[in-house]
Amino acid sequence: MPGFTILEARMPKMGIRGTATGRFALRDVKVPKENILGAAGQRPEGRADRAGFWSDTFRRCCTGAAKTCLRLAVEHANTRKQFNKTLGEFHLVKKKIARIAADAYAMEAMTTITASLIDADSKIT
């Protein structure tokens, strides 16, 4: 597309390796209406700050993964036996699962708050 230049195709990262992160430049790019993300009226043209839409999508994926980890940890703790007890009967295992649950809940809450602020067209400062 004229005006779109890739500056760095794939940047090295410490984490989030499941997604490619690169640098690009936009100079007088004309985007056809059919290529604009979002429903009509929700993503105003000329608003490059809405690129955060993708990071919000990533947050939702991470929250879903955390909830899946919680479910799998609970299933494992309730089925795996050690010393004639299930793992879920041990205090430290309960404590670790409680921490996973609290973190997953916090992630879901922050994702919901962030999405509602985006929907309300607010800016976080």
PDB file of C-alpha atoms in Angstrom:
ATOM      1  CA  MET A   1       0.000   0.000   0.000  1.00  0.00           C
ATOM      2  CA  PRO A   2       1.496   3.375  -0.921  1.00  0.00           C
ATOM      3  CA  GLY A   3       2.806   5.212   2.145  1.00  0.00           C
ATOM      4  CA  PHE A   4       3.243   2.056   4.252  1.00  0.00           C
ATOM      5  CA  THR A   5       6.859   1.129   4.994  1.00  0.00           C
ATOM      6  CA  ILE A   6       8.168  -1.725   7.135  1.00  0.00           C
ATOM      7  CA  LEU A   7      11.083  -0.412   9.199  1.00  0.00           C
ATOM      8  CA  GLU A   8      11.852  -3.578  11.171  1.00  0.00           C
ATOM      9  CA  ALA A   9      10.044  -6.789  10.231  1.00  0.00           C
ATOM     10  CA  ARG A  10      10.400  -8.658  13.518  1.00  0.00           C
ATOM     11  CA  MET A  11      11.759  -7.178  16.717  1.00  0.00           C
ATOM     12  CA  PRO A  12      13.470  -9.341  19.370  1.00  0.00           C
ATOM     13  CA  LYS A  13      11.461  -9.582  22.599  1.00  0.00           C
ATOM     14  CA  MET A  14      11.776 -10.986  26.098  1.00  0.00           C
ATOM     15  CA  GLY A  15       8.180 -12.241  26.174  1.00  0.00           C
ATOM     16  CA  ILE A  16       4.954 -12.352  24.141  1.00  0.00           C
ATOM     17  CA  ARG A  17       6.689 -14.398  21.478  1.00  0.00           C
ATOM     18  CA  GLY A  18       3.411 -15.770  20.140  1.00  0.00           C
ATOM     19  CA  THR A  19       2.828 -12.550  18.233  1.00  0.00           C
ATOM     20  CA  ALA A  20       5.137 -10.818  15.798  1.00  0.00           C
ATOM     21  CA  THR A  21       6.069  -7.276  16.738  1.00  0.00           C
ATOM     22  CA  GLY A  22       7.648  -4.975  14.211  1.00  0.00           C
ATOM     23  CA  ARG A  23       8.059  -1.301  13.389  1.00  0.00           C
ATOM     24  CA  PHE A  24       6.402   0.436  10.486  1.00  0.00           C
ATOM     25  CA  ALA A  25       5.857   3.952   9.220  1.00  0.00           C
ATOM     26  CA  LEU A  26       2.748   5.542   7.711  1.00  0.00           C
ATOM     27  CA  ARG A  27       3.133   8.554   5.427  1.00  0.00           C
ATOM     28  CA  ASP A  28      -0.019   9.952   3.791  1.00  0.00           C
ATOM     29  CA  VAL A  29      -1.702   6.539   3.677  1.00  0.00           C
ATOM     30  CA  LYS A  30      -5.201   6.459   2.213  1.00  0.00           C
ATOM     31  CA  VAL A  31      -7.209   3.586   3.691  1.00  0.00           C
ATOM     32  CA  PRO A  32     -10.352   2.523   1.818  1.00  0.00           C
ATOM     33  CA  LYS A  33     -13.511   2.549   3.966  1.00  0.00           C
ATOM     34  CA  GLU A  34     -13.912  -1.225   3.593  1.00  0.00           C
ATOM     35  CA  ASN A  35     -10.495  -1.722   5.254  1.00  0.00           C
ATOM     36  CA  ILE A  36     -11.237   0.349   8.386  1.00  0.00           C
ATOM     37  CA  LEU A  37     -11.502  -1.809  11.512  1.00  0.00           C
ATOM     38  CA  GLY A  38     -14.607  -1.626  13.674  1.00  0.00           C
ATOM     39  CA  ALA A  39     -18.240  -0.844  13.062  1.00  0.00           C
ATOM     40  CA  ALA A  40     -19.226   2.386  11.341  1.00  0.00           C
ATOM     41  CA  GLY A  41     -19.107   5.319  13.720  1.00  0.00           C
ATOM     42  CA  GLN A  42     -17.131   3.478  16.420  1.00  0.00           C
ATOM     43  CA  ARG A  43     -13.637   3.873  15.017  1.00  0.00           C
ATOM     44  CA  PRO A  44     -13.343   7.429  13.712  1.00  0.00           C
ATOM     45  CA  GLU A  45     -11.096   7.900  10.718  1.00  0.00           C
ATOM     46  CA  GLY A  46      -7.754   9.535  11.415  1.00  0.00           C
ATOM     47  CA  ARG A  47      -7.494   8.077  14.915  1.00  0.00           C
ATOM     48  CA  ALA A  48      -4.239   6.103  14.950  1.00  0.00           C
ATOM     49  CA  ASP A  49      -4.482   5.765  18.745  1.00  0.00           C
ATOM     50  CA  ARG A  50      -7.020   2.995  18.207  1.00  0.00           C
ATOM     51  CA  ALA A  51      -4.162   0.604  17.470  1.00  0.00           C
ATOM     52  CA  GLY A  52      -4.599  -0.301  21.142  1.00  0.00           C
ATOM     53  CA  PHE A  53      -7.539  -2.368  19.933  1.00  0.00           C
ATOM     54  CA  TRP A  54      -5.058  -5.147  19.183  1.00  0.00           C
ATOM     55  CA  SER A  55      -3.428  -5.003  22.596  1.00  0.00           C
ATOM     56  CA  ASP A  56      -6.904  -5.252  24.151  1.00  0.00           C
ATOM     57  CA  THR A  57      -7.518  -8.368  22.075  1.00  0.00           C
ATOM     58  CA  PHE A  58      -4.226  -9.773  23.357  1.00  0.00           C
ATOM     59  CA  ARG A  59      -5.269  -9.017  26.961  1.00  0.00           C
ATOM     60  CA  ARG A  60      -8.484 -10.965  26.456  1.00  0.00           C
ATOM     61  CA  CYS A  61      -6.520 -13.953  25.121  1.00  0.00           C
ATOM     62  CA  CYS A  62      -4.216 -13.875  28.151  1.00  0.00           C
ATOM     63  CA  THR A  63      -7.184 -13.695  30.505  1.00  0.00           C
ATOM     64  CA  GLY A  64      -8.743 -16.709  28.816  1.00  0.00           C
ATOM     65  CA  ALA A  65      -5.455 -18.605  29.103  1.00  0.00           C
ATOM     66  CA  ALA A  66      -5.212 -17.761  32.817  1.00  0.00           C
ATOM     67  CA  LYS A  67      -8.757 -19.029  33.402  1.00  0.00           C
ATOM     68  CA  THR A  68      -7.918 -22.233  31.525  1.00  0.00           C
ATOM     69  CA  CYS A  69      -4.786 -22.684  33.667  1.00  0.00           C
ATOM     70  CA  LEU A  70      -6.916 -22.255  36.783  1.00  0.00           C
ATOM     71  CA  ARG A  71      -9.408 -24.890  35.607  1.00  0.00           C
ATOM     72  CA  LEU A  72      -6.615 -27.344  34.749  1.00  0.00           C
ATOM     73  CA  ALA A  73      -4.829 -26.741  38.069  1.00  0.00           C
ATOM     74  CA  VAL A  74      -8.040 -27.424  40.018  1.00  0.00           C
ATOM     75  CA  GLU A  75      -8.728 -30.595  37.993  1.00  0.00           C
ATOM     76  CA  HIS A  76      -5.167 -31.831  38.559  1.00  0.00           C
ATOM     77  CA  ALA A  77      -5.227 -31.006  42.280  1.00  0.00           C
ATOM     78  CA  ASN A  78      -8.502 -32.881  42.713  1.00  0.00           C
ATOM     79  CA  THR A  79      -7.392 -36.009  40.846  1.00  0.00           C
ATOM     80  CA  ARG A  80      -3.654 -36.426  41.577  1.00  0.00           C
ATOM     81  CA  LYS A  81      -2.889 -38.285  44.819  1.00  0.00           C
ATOM     82  CA  GLN A  82       0.207 -38.066  46.961  1.00  0.00           C
ATOM     83  CA  PHE A  83       0.632 -39.624  50.414  1.00  0.00           C
ATOM     84  CA  ASN A  84      -2.947 -41.013  50.216  1.00  0.00           C
ATOM     85  CA  LYS A  85      -4.417 -37.505  49.794  1.00  0.00           C
ATOM     86  CA  THR A  86      -5.338 -35.486  46.741  1.00  0.00           C
ATOM     87  CA  LEU A  87      -3.033 -32.571  46.052  1.00  0.00           C
ATOM     88  CA  GLY A  88      -5.964 -30.239  46.695  1.00  0.00           C
ATOM     89  CA  GLU A  89      -5.974 -31.285  50.341  1.00  0.00           C
ATOM     90  CA  PHE A  90      -2.519 -29.776  50.933  1.00  0.00           C
ATOM     91  CA  HIS A  91      -2.445 -26.241  52.313  1.00  0.00           C
ATOM     92  CA  LEU A  92       0.255 -24.886  49.978  1.00  0.00           C
ATOM     93  CA  VAL A  93      -1.501 -26.267  46.901  1.00  0.00           C
ATOM     94  CA  LYS A  94      -4.736 -24.569  48.009  1.00  0.00           C
ATOM     95  CA  LYS A  95      -2.770 -21.354  48.511  1.00  0.00           C
ATOM     96  CA  LYS A  96      -1.232 -21.524  45.015  1.00  0.00           C
ATOM     97  CA  ILE A  97      -4.607 -22.228  43.387  1.00  0.00           C
ATOM     98  CA  ALA A  98      -6.151 -19.332  45.313  1.00  0.00           C
ATOM     99  CA  ARG A  99      -3.393 -17.069  43.967  1.00  0.00           C
ATOM    100  CA  ILE A 100      -4.054 -18.227  40.389  1.00  0.00           C
ATOM    101  CA  ALA A 101      -7.790 -17.562  40.895  1.00  0.00           C
ATOM    102  CA  ALA A 102      -7.137 -14.074  42.314  1.00  0.00           C
ATOM    103  CA  ASP A 103      -4.788 -13.183  39.450  1.00  0.00           C
ATOM    104  CA  ALA A 104      -7.233 -14.467  36.808  1.00  0.00           C
ATOM    105  CA  TYR A 105     -10.057 -12.482  38.432  1.00  0.00           C
ATOM    106  CA  ALA A 106      -7.915  -9.318  38.482  1.00  0.00           C
ATOM    107  CA  MET A 107      -6.953  -9.808  34.831  1.00  0.00           C
ATOM    108  CA  GLU A 108     -10.596 -10.220  33.833  1.00  0.00           C
ATOM    109  CA  ALA A 109     -11.612  -7.142  35.832  1.00  0.00           C
ATOM    110  CA  MET A 110      -8.886  -4.976  34.270  1.00  0.00           C
ATOM    111  CA  THR A 111      -9.753  -6.207  30.784  1.00  0.00           C
ATOM    112  CA  THR A 112     -13.408  -5.306  31.368  1.00  0.00           C
ATOM    113  CA  ILE A 113     -12.505  -1.857  32.719  1.00  0.00           C
ATOM    114  CA  THR A 114     -10.093  -1.189  29.841  1.00  0.00           C
ATOM    115  CA  ALA A 115     -12.645  -2.276  27.238  1.00  0.00           C
ATOM    116  CA  SER A 116     -15.353  -0.087  28.785  1.00  0.00           C
ATOM    117  CA  LEU A 117     -13.017   2.932  28.802  1.00  0.00           C
ATOM    118  CA  ILE A 118     -12.190   2.320  25.143  1.00  0.00           C
ATOM    119  CA  ASP A 119     -15.882   1.964  24.341  1.00  0.00           C
ATOM    120  CA  ALA A 120     -16.590   5.221  26.191  1.00  0.00           C
ATOM    121  CA  ASP A 121     -13.804   6.878  24.147  1.00  0.00           C
ATOM    122  CA  SER A 122     -11.930   7.770  27.344  1.00  0.00           C
ATOM    123  CA  LYS A 123      -8.221   8.206  27.637  1.00  0.00           C
ATOM    124  CA  ILE A 124      -6.212   6.607  30.419  1.00  0.00           C
ATOM    125  CA  THR A 125      -3.586   8.992  31.767  1.00  0.00           C
TER     126      THR A 125
END
